Coordinates of C-alpha atoms in Angstrom, one line a residue:
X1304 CA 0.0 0.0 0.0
X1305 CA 1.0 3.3 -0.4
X1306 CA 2.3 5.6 2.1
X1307 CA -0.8 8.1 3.9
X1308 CA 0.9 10.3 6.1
X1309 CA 2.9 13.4 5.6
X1310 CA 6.7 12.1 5.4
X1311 CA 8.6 13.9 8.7
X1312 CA 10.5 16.9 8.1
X1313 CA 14.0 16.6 8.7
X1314 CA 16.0 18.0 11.6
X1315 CA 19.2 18.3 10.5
X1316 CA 21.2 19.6 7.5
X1317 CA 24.3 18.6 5.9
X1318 CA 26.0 20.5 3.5
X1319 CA 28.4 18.8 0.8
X1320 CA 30.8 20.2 -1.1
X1321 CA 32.8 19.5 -4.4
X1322 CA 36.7 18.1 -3.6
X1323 CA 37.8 18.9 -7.5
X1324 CA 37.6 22.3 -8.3
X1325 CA 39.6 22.2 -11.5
X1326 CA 37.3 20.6 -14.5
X1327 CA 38.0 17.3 -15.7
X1328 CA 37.4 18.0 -19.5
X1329 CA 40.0 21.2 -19.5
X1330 CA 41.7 21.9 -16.7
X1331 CA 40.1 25.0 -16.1
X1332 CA 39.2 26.2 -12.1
X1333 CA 34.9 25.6 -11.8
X1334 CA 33.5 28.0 -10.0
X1335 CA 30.7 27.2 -7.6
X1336 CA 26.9 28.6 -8.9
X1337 CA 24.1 27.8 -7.2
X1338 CA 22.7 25.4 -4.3
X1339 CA 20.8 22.1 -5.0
X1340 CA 18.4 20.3 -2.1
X1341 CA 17.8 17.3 -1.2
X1342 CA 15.8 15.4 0.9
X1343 CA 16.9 11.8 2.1
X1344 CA 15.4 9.1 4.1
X1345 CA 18.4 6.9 6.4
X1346 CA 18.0 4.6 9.1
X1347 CA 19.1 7.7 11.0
X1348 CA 16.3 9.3 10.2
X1349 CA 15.6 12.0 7.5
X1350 CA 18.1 14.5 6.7
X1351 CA 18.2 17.6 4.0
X1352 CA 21.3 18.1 2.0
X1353 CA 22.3 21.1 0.5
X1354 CA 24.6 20.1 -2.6
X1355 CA 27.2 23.3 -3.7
X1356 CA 27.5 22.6 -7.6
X1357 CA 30.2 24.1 -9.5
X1358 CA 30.2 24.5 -13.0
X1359 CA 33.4 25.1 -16.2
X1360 CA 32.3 28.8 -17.9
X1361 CA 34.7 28.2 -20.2
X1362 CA 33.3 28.3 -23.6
X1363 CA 35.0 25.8 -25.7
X1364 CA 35.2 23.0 -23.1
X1365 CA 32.8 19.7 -23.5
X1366 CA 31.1 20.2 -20.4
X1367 CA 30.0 23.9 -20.5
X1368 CA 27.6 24.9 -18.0
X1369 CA 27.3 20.8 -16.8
X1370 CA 26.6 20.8 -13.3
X1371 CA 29.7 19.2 -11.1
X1372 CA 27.7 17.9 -8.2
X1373 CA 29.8 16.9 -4.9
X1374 CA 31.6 13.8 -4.8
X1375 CA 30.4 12.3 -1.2
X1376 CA 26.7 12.6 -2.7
X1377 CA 26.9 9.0 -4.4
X1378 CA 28.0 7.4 -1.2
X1379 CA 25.1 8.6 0.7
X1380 CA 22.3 8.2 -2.0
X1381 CA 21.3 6.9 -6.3
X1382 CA 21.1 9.7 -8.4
X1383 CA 16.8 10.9 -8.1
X1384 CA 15.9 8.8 -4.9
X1385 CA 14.6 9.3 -1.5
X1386 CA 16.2 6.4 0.4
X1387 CA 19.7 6.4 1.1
X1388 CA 22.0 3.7 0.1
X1389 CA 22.1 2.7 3.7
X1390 CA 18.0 1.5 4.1
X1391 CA 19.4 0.3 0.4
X1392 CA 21.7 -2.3 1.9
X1393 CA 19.9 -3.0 4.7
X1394 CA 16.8 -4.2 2.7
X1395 CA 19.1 -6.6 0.5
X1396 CA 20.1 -8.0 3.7
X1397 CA 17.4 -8.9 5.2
X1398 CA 15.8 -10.5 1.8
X1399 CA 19.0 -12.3 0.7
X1400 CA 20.7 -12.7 3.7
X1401 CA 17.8 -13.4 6.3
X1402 CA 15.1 -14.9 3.4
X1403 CA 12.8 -12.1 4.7
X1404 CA 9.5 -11.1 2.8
X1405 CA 8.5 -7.7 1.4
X1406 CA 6.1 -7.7 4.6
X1407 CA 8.9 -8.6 6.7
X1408 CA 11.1 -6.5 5.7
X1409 CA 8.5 -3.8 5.7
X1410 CA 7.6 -4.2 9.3
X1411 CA 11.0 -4.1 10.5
X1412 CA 11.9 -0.8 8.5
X1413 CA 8.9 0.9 9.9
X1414 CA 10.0 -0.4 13.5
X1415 CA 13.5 1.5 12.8
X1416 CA 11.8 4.4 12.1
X1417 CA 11.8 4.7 8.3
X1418 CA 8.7 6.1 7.1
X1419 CA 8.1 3.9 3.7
X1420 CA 5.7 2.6 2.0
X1421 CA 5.7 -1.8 1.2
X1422 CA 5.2 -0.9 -2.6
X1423 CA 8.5 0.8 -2.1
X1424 CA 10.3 -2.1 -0.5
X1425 CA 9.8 -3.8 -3.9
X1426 CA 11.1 -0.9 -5.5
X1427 CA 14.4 -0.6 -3.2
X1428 CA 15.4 -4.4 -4.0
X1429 CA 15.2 -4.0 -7.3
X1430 CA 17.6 -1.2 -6.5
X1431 CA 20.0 -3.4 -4.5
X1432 CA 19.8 -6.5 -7.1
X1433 CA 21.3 -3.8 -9.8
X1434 CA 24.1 -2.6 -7.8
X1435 CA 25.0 -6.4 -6.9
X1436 CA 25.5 -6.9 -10.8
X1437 CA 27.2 -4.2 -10.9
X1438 CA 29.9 -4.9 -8.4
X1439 CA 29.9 -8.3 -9.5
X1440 CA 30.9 -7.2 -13.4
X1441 CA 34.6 -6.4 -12.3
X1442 CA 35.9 -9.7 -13.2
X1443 CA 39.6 -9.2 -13.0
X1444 CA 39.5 -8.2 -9.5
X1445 CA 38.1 -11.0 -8.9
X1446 CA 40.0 -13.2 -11.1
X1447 CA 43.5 -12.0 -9.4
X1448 CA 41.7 -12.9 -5.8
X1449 CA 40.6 -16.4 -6.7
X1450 CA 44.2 -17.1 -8.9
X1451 CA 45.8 -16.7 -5.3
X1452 CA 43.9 -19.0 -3.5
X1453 CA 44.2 -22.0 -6.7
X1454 CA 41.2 -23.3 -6.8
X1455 CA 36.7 -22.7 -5.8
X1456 CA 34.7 -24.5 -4.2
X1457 CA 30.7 -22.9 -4.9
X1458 CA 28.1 -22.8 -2.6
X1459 CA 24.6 -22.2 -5.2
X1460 CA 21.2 -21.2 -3.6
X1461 CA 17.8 -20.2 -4.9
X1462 CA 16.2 -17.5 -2.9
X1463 CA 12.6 -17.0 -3.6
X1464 CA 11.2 -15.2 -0.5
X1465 CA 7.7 -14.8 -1.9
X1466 CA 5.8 -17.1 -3.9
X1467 CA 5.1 -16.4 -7.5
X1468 CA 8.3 -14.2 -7.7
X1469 CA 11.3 -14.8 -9.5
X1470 CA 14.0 -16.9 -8.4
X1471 CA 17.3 -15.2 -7.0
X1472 CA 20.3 -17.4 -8.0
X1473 CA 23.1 -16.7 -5.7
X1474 CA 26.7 -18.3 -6.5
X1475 CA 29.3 -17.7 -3.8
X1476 CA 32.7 -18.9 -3.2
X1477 CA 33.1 -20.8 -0.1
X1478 CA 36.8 -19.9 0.7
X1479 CA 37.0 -16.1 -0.3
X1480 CA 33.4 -15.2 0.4
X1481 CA 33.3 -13.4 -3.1
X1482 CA 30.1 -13.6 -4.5
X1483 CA 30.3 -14.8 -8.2
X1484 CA 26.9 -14.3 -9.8
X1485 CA 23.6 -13.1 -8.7
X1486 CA 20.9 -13.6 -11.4
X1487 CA 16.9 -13.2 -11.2
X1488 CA 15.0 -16.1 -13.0
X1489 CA 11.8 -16.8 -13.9
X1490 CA 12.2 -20.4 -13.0
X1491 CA 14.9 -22.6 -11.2
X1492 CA 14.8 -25.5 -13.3
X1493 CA 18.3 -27.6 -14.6
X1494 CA 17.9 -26.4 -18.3
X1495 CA 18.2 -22.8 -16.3
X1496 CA 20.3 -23.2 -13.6
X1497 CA 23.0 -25.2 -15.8
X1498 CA 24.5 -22.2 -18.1
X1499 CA 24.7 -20.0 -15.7
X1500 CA 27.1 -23.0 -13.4
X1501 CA 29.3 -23.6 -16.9
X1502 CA 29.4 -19.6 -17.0
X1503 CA 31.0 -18.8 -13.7
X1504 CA 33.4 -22.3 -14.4
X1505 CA 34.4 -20.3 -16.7
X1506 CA 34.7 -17.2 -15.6
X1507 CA 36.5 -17.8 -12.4
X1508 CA 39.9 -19.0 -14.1
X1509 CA 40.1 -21.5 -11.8
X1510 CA 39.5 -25.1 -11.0
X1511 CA 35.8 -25.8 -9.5
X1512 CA 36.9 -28.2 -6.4
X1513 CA 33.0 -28.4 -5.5
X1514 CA 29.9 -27.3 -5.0
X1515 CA 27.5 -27.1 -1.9
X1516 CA 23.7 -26.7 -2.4
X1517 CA 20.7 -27.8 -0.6
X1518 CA 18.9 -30.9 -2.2
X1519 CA 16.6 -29.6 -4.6
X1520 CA 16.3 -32.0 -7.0
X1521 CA 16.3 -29.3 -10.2
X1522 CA 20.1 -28.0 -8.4
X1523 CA 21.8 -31.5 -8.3
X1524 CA 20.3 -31.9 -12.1
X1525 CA 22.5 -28.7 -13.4
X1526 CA 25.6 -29.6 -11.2
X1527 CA 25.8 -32.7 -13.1
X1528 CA 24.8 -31.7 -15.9
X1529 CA 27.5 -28.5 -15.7
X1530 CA 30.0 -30.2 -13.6
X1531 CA 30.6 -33.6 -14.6
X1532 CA 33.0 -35.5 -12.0
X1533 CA 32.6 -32.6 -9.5
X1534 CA 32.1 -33.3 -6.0
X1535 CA 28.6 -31.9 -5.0
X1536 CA 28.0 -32.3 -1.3
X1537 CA 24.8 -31.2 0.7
X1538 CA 24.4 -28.5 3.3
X1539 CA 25.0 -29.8 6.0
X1540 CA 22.9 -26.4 7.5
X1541 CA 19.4 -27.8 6.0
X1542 CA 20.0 -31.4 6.6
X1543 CA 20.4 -30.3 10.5
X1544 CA 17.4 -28.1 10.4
X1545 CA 15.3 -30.7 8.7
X1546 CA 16.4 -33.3 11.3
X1547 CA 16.1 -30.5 14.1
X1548 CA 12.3 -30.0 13.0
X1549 CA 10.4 -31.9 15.7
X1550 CA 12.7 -30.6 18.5
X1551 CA 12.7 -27.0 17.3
X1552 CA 8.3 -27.3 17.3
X1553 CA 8.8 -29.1 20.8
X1554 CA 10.7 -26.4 21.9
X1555 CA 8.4 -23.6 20.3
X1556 CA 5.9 -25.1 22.5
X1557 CA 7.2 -24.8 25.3
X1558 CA 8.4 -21.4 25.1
X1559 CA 4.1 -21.2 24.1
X1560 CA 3.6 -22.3 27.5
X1561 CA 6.1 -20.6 30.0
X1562 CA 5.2 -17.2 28.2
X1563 CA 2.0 -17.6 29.5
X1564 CA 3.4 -17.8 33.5
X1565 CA 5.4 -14.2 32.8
X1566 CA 2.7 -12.2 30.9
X1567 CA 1.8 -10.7 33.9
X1568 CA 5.3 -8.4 34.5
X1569 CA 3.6 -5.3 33.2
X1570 CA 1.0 -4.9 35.6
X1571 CA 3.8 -5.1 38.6
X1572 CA 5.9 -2.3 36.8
X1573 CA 2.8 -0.4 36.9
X1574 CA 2.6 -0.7 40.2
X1575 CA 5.5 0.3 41.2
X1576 CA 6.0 3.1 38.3
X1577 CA 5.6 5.7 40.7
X1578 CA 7.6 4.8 43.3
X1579 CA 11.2 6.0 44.2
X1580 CA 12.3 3.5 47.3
X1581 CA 15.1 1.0 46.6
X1582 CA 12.8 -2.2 46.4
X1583 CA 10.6 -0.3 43.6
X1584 CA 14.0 -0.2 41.5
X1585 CA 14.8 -4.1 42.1
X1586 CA 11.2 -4.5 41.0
X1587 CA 11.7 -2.6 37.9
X1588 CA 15.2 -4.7 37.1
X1589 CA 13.6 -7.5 37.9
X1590 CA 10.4 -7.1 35.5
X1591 CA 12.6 -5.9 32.8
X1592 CA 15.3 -8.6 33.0
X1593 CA 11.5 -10.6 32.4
X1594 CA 10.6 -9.1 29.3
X1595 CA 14.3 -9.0 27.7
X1596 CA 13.9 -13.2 27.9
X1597 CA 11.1 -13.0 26.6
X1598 CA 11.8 -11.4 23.7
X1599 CA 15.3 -13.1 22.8
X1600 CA 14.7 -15.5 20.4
X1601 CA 17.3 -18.3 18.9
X1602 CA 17.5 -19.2 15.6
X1603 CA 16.9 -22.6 14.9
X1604 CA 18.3 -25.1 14.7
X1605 CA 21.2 -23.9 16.6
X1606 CA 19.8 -22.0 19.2
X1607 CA 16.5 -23.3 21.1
X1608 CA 14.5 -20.4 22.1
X1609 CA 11.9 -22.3 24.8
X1610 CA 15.5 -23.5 26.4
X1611 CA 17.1 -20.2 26.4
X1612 CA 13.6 -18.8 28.1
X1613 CA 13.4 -21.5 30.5
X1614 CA 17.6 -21.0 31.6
X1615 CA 16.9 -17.0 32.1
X1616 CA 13.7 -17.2 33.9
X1617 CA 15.1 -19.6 36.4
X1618 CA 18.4 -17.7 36.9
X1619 CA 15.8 -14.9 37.9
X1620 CA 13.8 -17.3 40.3
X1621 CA 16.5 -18.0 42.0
X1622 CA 17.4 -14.8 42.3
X1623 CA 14.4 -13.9 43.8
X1624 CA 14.5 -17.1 45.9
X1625 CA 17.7 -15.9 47.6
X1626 CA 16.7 -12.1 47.8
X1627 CA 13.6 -13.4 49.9
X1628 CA 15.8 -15.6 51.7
X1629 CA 17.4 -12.5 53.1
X1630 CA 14.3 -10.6 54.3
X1631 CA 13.7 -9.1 50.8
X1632 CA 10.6 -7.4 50.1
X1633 CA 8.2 -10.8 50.6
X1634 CA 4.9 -9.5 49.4
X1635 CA 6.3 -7.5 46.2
X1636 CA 8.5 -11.0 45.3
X1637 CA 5.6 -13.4 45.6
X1638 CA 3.2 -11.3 43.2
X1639 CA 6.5 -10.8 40.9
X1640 CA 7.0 -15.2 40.9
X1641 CA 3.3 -15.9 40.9

Protein backbone atom coordinates (compact mmCIF):
# COMPACT_ATOMS: atom_id res chain seq x y z
CA UNK A 1 0.00 0.00 0.00
CA UNK A 2 1.01 3.34 -0.39
CA UNK A 3 2.31 5.56 2.08
CA UNK A 4 -0.83 8.06 3.90
CA UNK A 5 0.88 10.33 6.07
CA UNK A 6 2.91 13.39 5.62
CA UNK A 7 6.71 12.06 5.41
CA UNK A 8 8.62 13.86 8.69
CA UNK A 9 10.46 16.88 8.06
CA UNK A 10 13.99 16.58 8.70
CA UNK A 11 15.96 17.96 11.61
CA UNK A 12 19.24 18.30 10.45
CA UNK A 13 21.20 19.57 7.51
CA UNK A 14 24.34 18.60 5.88
CA UNK A 15 25.98 20.51 3.54
CA UNK A 16 28.36 18.79 0.76
CA UNK A 17 30.81 20.23 -1.09
CA UNK A 18 32.82 19.51 -4.36
CA UNK A 19 36.69 18.07 -3.61
CA UNK A 20 37.84 18.86 -7.46
CA UNK A 21 37.65 22.29 -8.28
CA UNK A 22 39.64 22.16 -11.52
CA UNK A 23 37.33 20.62 -14.51
CA UNK A 24 37.95 17.27 -15.73
CA UNK A 25 37.40 17.99 -19.51
CA UNK A 26 39.97 21.19 -19.50
CA UNK A 27 41.67 21.91 -16.66
CA UNK A 28 40.10 25.03 -16.07
CA UNK A 29 39.22 26.15 -12.12
CA UNK A 30 34.94 25.55 -11.77
CA UNK A 31 33.53 28.03 -9.97
CA UNK A 32 30.73 27.23 -7.58
CA UNK A 33 26.86 28.63 -8.87
CA UNK A 34 24.12 27.81 -7.22
CA UNK A 35 22.72 25.36 -4.27
CA UNK A 36 20.84 22.12 -5.02
CA UNK A 37 18.37 20.31 -2.07
CA UNK A 38 17.85 17.26 -1.17
CA UNK A 39 15.79 15.37 0.88
CA UNK A 40 16.86 11.80 2.10
CA UNK A 41 15.38 9.09 4.06
CA UNK A 42 18.44 6.94 6.41
CA UNK A 43 18.05 4.64 9.10
CA UNK A 44 19.15 7.65 10.97
CA UNK A 45 16.26 9.35 10.21
CA UNK A 46 15.62 12.05 7.53
CA UNK A 47 18.11 14.46 6.69
CA UNK A 48 18.18 17.58 3.99
CA UNK A 49 21.32 18.14 1.95
CA UNK A 50 22.33 21.09 0.49
CA UNK A 51 24.62 20.07 -2.59
CA UNK A 52 27.22 23.30 -3.69
CA UNK A 53 27.47 22.55 -7.57
CA UNK A 54 30.19 24.13 -9.54
CA UNK A 55 30.20 24.49 -12.96
CA UNK A 56 33.37 25.11 -16.22
CA UNK A 57 32.33 28.85 -17.87
CA UNK A 58 34.68 28.15 -20.18
CA UNK A 59 33.35 28.34 -23.60
CA UNK A 60 34.98 25.84 -25.71
CA UNK A 61 35.17 23.02 -23.10
CA UNK A 62 32.77 19.65 -23.51
CA UNK A 63 31.08 20.16 -20.41
CA UNK A 64 29.95 23.87 -20.53
CA UNK A 65 27.56 24.94 -18.00
CA UNK A 66 27.32 20.82 -16.76
CA UNK A 67 26.58 20.76 -13.29
CA UNK A 68 29.65 19.16 -11.14
CA UNK A 69 27.71 17.85 -8.25
CA UNK A 70 29.77 16.93 -4.89
CA UNK A 71 31.63 13.84 -4.80
CA UNK A 72 30.35 12.25 -1.15
CA UNK A 73 26.66 12.63 -2.65
CA UNK A 74 26.94 8.98 -4.39
CA UNK A 75 28.00 7.40 -1.16
CA UNK A 76 25.06 8.65 0.69
CA UNK A 77 22.27 8.19 -1.98
CA UNK A 78 21.26 6.91 -6.30
CA UNK A 79 21.12 9.67 -8.45
CA UNK A 80 16.82 10.94 -8.15
CA UNK A 81 15.93 8.80 -4.88
CA UNK A 82 14.65 9.33 -1.50
CA UNK A 83 16.17 6.45 0.38
CA UNK A 84 19.75 6.40 1.07
CA UNK A 85 21.97 3.69 0.10
CA UNK A 86 22.07 2.65 3.69
CA UNK A 87 18.00 1.48 4.11
CA UNK A 88 19.45 0.33 0.44
CA UNK A 89 21.67 -2.32 1.88
CA UNK A 90 19.90 -2.99 4.70
CA UNK A 91 16.78 -4.23 2.70
CA UNK A 92 19.12 -6.58 0.51
CA UNK A 93 20.13 -7.98 3.68
CA UNK A 94 17.43 -8.90 5.21
CA UNK A 95 15.76 -10.53 1.78
CA UNK A 96 18.99 -12.31 0.75
CA UNK A 97 20.71 -12.66 3.71
CA UNK A 98 17.80 -13.41 6.31
CA UNK A 99 15.09 -14.87 3.44
CA UNK A 100 12.84 -12.09 4.74
CA UNK A 101 9.45 -11.06 2.78
CA UNK A 102 8.49 -7.75 1.44
CA UNK A 103 6.14 -7.68 4.58
CA UNK A 104 8.86 -8.63 6.74
CA UNK A 105 11.06 -6.45 5.72
CA UNK A 106 8.52 -3.82 5.65
CA UNK A 107 7.59 -4.16 9.27
CA UNK A 108 11.03 -4.11 10.48
CA UNK A 109 11.87 -0.84 8.50
CA UNK A 110 8.95 0.92 9.94
CA UNK A 111 10.01 -0.44 13.50
CA UNK A 112 13.50 1.51 12.76
CA UNK A 113 11.80 4.39 12.11
CA UNK A 114 11.82 4.67 8.27
CA UNK A 115 8.74 6.13 7.07
CA UNK A 116 8.10 3.90 3.70
CA UNK A 117 5.71 2.65 2.03
CA UNK A 118 5.68 -1.75 1.20
CA UNK A 119 5.25 -0.90 -2.63
CA UNK A 120 8.47 0.81 -2.13
CA UNK A 121 10.27 -2.09 -0.49
CA UNK A 122 9.80 -3.79 -3.87
CA UNK A 123 11.13 -0.89 -5.46
CA UNK A 124 14.38 -0.55 -3.15
CA UNK A 125 15.36 -4.45 -3.96
CA UNK A 126 15.17 -4.05 -7.26
CA UNK A 127 17.58 -1.19 -6.54
CA UNK A 128 20.04 -3.44 -4.54
CA UNK A 129 19.82 -6.48 -7.15
CA UNK A 130 21.28 -3.84 -9.75
CA UNK A 131 24.14 -2.61 -7.79
CA UNK A 132 24.95 -6.42 -6.86
CA UNK A 133 25.50 -6.90 -10.79
CA UNK A 134 27.23 -4.25 -10.90
CA UNK A 135 29.88 -4.93 -8.37
CA UNK A 136 29.86 -8.35 -9.52
CA UNK A 137 30.90 -7.19 -13.42
CA UNK A 138 34.57 -6.43 -12.26
CA UNK A 139 35.88 -9.75 -13.23
CA UNK A 140 39.56 -9.15 -13.03
CA UNK A 141 39.54 -8.22 -9.49
CA UNK A 142 38.07 -10.96 -8.91
CA UNK A 143 39.96 -13.16 -11.09
CA UNK A 144 43.53 -11.97 -9.36
CA UNK A 145 41.68 -12.93 -5.81
CA UNK A 146 40.57 -16.44 -6.67
CA UNK A 147 44.21 -17.07 -8.87
CA UNK A 148 45.82 -16.71 -5.29
CA UNK A 149 43.90 -18.99 -3.49
CA UNK A 150 44.15 -21.97 -6.67
CA UNK A 151 41.16 -23.26 -6.75
CA UNK A 152 36.73 -22.69 -5.82
CA UNK A 153 34.73 -24.55 -4.20
CA UNK A 154 30.69 -22.89 -4.87
CA UNK A 155 28.14 -22.75 -2.58
CA UNK A 156 24.55 -22.20 -5.19
CA UNK A 157 21.20 -21.24 -3.62
CA UNK A 158 17.84 -20.23 -4.89
CA UNK A 159 16.17 -17.50 -2.87
CA UNK A 160 12.62 -16.99 -3.63
CA UNK A 161 11.22 -15.18 -0.51
CA UNK A 162 7.70 -14.84 -1.94
CA UNK A 163 5.85 -17.11 -3.92
CA UNK A 164 5.15 -16.38 -7.47
CA UNK A 165 8.32 -14.19 -7.70
CA UNK A 166 11.29 -14.82 -9.52
CA UNK A 167 14.02 -16.88 -8.36
CA UNK A 168 17.29 -15.22 -7.04
CA UNK A 169 20.27 -17.36 -7.96
CA UNK A 170 23.09 -16.69 -5.73
CA UNK A 171 26.69 -18.31 -6.46
CA UNK A 172 29.33 -17.71 -3.76
CA UNK A 173 32.74 -18.95 -3.17
CA UNK A 174 33.11 -20.80 -0.10
CA UNK A 175 36.80 -19.90 0.75
CA UNK A 176 36.95 -16.06 -0.34
CA UNK A 177 33.43 -15.24 0.37
CA UNK A 178 33.28 -13.37 -3.09
CA UNK A 179 30.07 -13.56 -4.52
CA UNK A 180 30.30 -14.80 -8.24
CA UNK A 181 26.91 -14.30 -9.81
CA UNK A 182 23.57 -13.12 -8.66
CA UNK A 183 20.85 -13.60 -11.36
CA UNK A 184 16.85 -13.20 -11.18
CA UNK A 185 15.02 -16.13 -13.02
CA UNK A 186 11.78 -16.84 -13.86
CA UNK A 187 12.25 -20.41 -13.03
CA UNK A 188 14.93 -22.55 -11.21
CA UNK A 189 14.76 -25.52 -13.28
CA UNK A 190 18.29 -27.63 -14.56
CA UNK A 191 17.88 -26.35 -18.25
CA UNK A 192 18.19 -22.84 -16.31
CA UNK A 193 20.26 -23.23 -13.64
CA UNK A 194 22.97 -25.15 -15.83
CA UNK A 195 24.50 -22.20 -18.06
CA UNK A 196 24.65 -20.03 -15.66
CA UNK A 197 27.15 -23.04 -13.36
CA UNK A 198 29.33 -23.63 -16.86
CA UNK A 199 29.43 -19.56 -17.03
CA UNK A 200 31.00 -18.80 -13.73
CA UNK A 201 33.38 -22.34 -14.36
CA UNK A 202 34.43 -20.33 -16.74
CA UNK A 203 34.71 -17.15 -15.60
CA UNK A 204 36.52 -17.77 -12.39
CA UNK A 205 39.88 -19.02 -14.14
CA UNK A 206 40.09 -21.52 -11.76
CA UNK A 207 39.51 -25.13 -11.03
CA UNK A 208 35.84 -25.82 -9.52
CA UNK A 209 36.87 -28.18 -6.35
CA UNK A 210 33.02 -28.43 -5.47
CA UNK A 211 29.93 -27.25 -4.97
CA UNK A 212 27.55 -27.14 -1.87
CA UNK A 213 23.69 -26.65 -2.36
CA UNK A 214 20.65 -27.82 -0.61
CA UNK A 215 18.89 -30.92 -2.15
CA UNK A 216 16.59 -29.61 -4.64
CA UNK A 217 16.29 -31.96 -6.96
CA UNK A 218 16.35 -29.31 -10.20
CA UNK A 219 20.09 -27.96 -8.40
CA UNK A 220 21.80 -31.49 -8.31
CA UNK A 221 20.35 -31.87 -12.10
CA UNK A 222 22.50 -28.69 -13.35
CA UNK A 223 25.64 -29.57 -11.25
CA UNK A 224 25.85 -32.74 -13.09
CA UNK A 225 24.78 -31.73 -15.93
CA UNK A 226 27.47 -28.51 -15.67
CA UNK A 227 30.04 -30.18 -13.56
CA UNK A 228 30.58 -33.57 -14.60
CA UNK A 229 33.02 -35.54 -11.99
CA UNK A 230 32.60 -32.58 -9.47
CA UNK A 231 32.13 -33.29 -5.98
CA UNK A 232 28.60 -31.89 -4.97
CA UNK A 233 28.00 -32.30 -1.33
CA UNK A 234 24.80 -31.23 0.66
CA UNK A 235 24.45 -28.54 3.25
CA UNK A 236 24.99 -29.80 6.01
CA UNK A 237 22.89 -26.40 7.55
CA UNK A 238 19.36 -27.76 5.95
CA UNK A 239 19.95 -31.40 6.65
CA UNK A 240 20.41 -30.28 10.48
CA UNK A 241 17.39 -28.07 10.45
CA UNK A 242 15.34 -30.69 8.68
CA UNK A 243 16.42 -33.26 11.32
CA UNK A 244 16.13 -30.55 14.12
CA UNK A 245 12.32 -30.01 12.97
CA UNK A 246 10.42 -31.85 15.69
CA UNK A 247 12.66 -30.56 18.50
CA UNK A 248 12.73 -26.96 17.26
CA UNK A 249 8.26 -27.32 17.28
CA UNK A 250 8.77 -29.13 20.83
CA UNK A 251 10.74 -26.36 21.85
CA UNK A 252 8.39 -23.55 20.26
CA UNK A 253 5.95 -25.13 22.47
CA UNK A 254 7.16 -24.83 25.31
CA UNK A 255 8.35 -21.37 25.12
CA UNK A 256 4.08 -21.17 24.12
CA UNK A 257 3.59 -22.32 27.50
CA UNK A 258 6.09 -20.56 29.98
CA UNK A 259 5.23 -17.20 28.18
CA UNK A 260 1.97 -17.56 29.50
CA UNK A 261 3.37 -17.82 33.51
CA UNK A 262 5.38 -14.22 32.78
CA UNK A 263 2.74 -12.24 30.88
CA UNK A 264 1.82 -10.71 33.94
CA UNK A 265 5.26 -8.44 34.46
CA UNK A 266 3.59 -5.31 33.16
CA UNK A 267 1.01 -4.92 35.57
CA UNK A 268 3.78 -5.14 38.59
CA UNK A 269 5.88 -2.29 36.80
CA UNK A 270 2.81 -0.38 36.90
CA UNK A 271 2.61 -0.74 40.21
CA UNK A 272 5.47 0.32 41.20
CA UNK A 273 6.05 3.08 38.34
CA UNK A 274 5.62 5.73 40.75
CA UNK A 275 7.63 4.81 43.35
CA UNK A 276 11.17 6.04 44.21
CA UNK A 277 12.35 3.46 47.32
CA UNK A 278 15.05 0.97 46.58
CA UNK A 279 12.81 -2.19 46.45
CA UNK A 280 10.63 -0.28 43.63
CA UNK A 281 13.98 -0.19 41.46
CA UNK A 282 14.85 -4.09 42.12
CA UNK A 283 11.18 -4.50 41.00
CA UNK A 284 11.67 -2.59 37.88
CA UNK A 285 15.21 -4.72 37.11
CA UNK A 286 13.59 -7.45 37.94
CA UNK A 287 10.42 -7.07 35.50
CA UNK A 288 12.59 -5.86 32.84
CA UNK A 289 15.27 -8.57 33.00
CA UNK A 290 11.53 -10.63 32.37
CA UNK A 291 10.64 -9.06 29.33
CA UNK A 292 14.26 -9.02 27.69
CA UNK A 293 13.88 -13.20 27.94
CA UNK A 294 11.09 -12.95 26.57
CA UNK A 295 11.76 -11.36 23.70
CA UNK A 296 15.30 -13.10 22.78
CA UNK A 297 14.69 -15.55 20.37
CA UNK A 298 17.30 -18.34 18.95
CA UNK A 299 17.52 -19.19 15.61
CA UNK A 300 16.94 -22.56 14.86
CA UNK A 301 18.25 -25.06 14.73
CA UNK A 302 21.17 -23.88 16.62
CA UNK A 303 19.82 -22.00 19.16
CA UNK A 304 16.47 -23.28 21.07
CA UNK A 305 14.52 -20.39 22.15
CA UNK A 306 11.94 -22.31 24.76
CA UNK A 307 15.52 -23.48 26.36
CA UNK A 308 17.07 -20.18 26.40
CA UNK A 309 13.56 -18.79 28.06
CA UNK A 310 13.43 -21.50 30.46
CA UNK A 311 17.59 -21.00 31.56
CA UNK A 312 16.85 -17.03 32.09
CA UNK A 313 13.73 -17.23 33.87
CA UNK A 314 15.11 -19.64 36.39
CA UNK A 315 18.36 -17.70 36.93
CA UNK A 316 15.79 -14.87 37.89
CA UNK A 317 13.81 -17.31 40.26
CA UNK A 318 16.52 -18.04 41.97
CA UNK A 319 17.40 -14.75 42.31
CA UNK A 320 14.39 -13.93 43.78
CA UNK A 321 14.47 -17.10 45.85
CA UNK A 322 17.73 -15.90 47.57
CA UNK A 323 16.74 -12.06 47.80
CA UNK A 324 13.56 -13.43 49.86
CA UNK A 325 15.76 -15.57 51.69
CA UNK A 326 17.37 -12.45 53.09
CA UNK A 327 14.30 -10.65 54.26
CA UNK A 328 13.70 -9.11 50.76
CA UNK A 329 10.64 -7.40 50.13
CA UNK A 330 8.20 -10.77 50.62
CA UNK A 331 4.95 -9.45 49.38
CA UNK A 332 6.34 -7.53 46.23
CA UNK A 333 8.47 -10.98 45.28
CA UNK A 334 5.64 -13.36 45.56
CA UNK A 335 3.20 -11.27 43.24
CA UNK A 336 6.45 -10.83 40.88
CA UNK A 337 7.01 -15.19 40.89
CA UNK A 338 3.32 -15.87 40.93
Amino acid sequence: MARTSIRERPDREEILWPVQTACPACGHPMRLRYDNGRTLVTLAGPVRLRLKIRRCEMDDCSRHHRPYRPEAEGAIALAQHEFGLDVIALVGTLRHGEHRSVPEIHRTLRARGVAIAERSVTNLLDRYDELLATSLSDSARLRQRLAAQGRVILALDGLQPDVGHEVLLVIRDCLSGEVLLARSLLSGTARDLAPLLRAVARAVGVPVAGVVSDGQTSIRRAVEQALPGVAHQLCQFHFLREAALPIFEADRHAKKELKKHVRGVRPIERSVDELSDPQAAVMQGYCAAVRSAITDDGQAPLAASGLKLKQRLEKVADSLERVAEKGGPRRRLRACRG
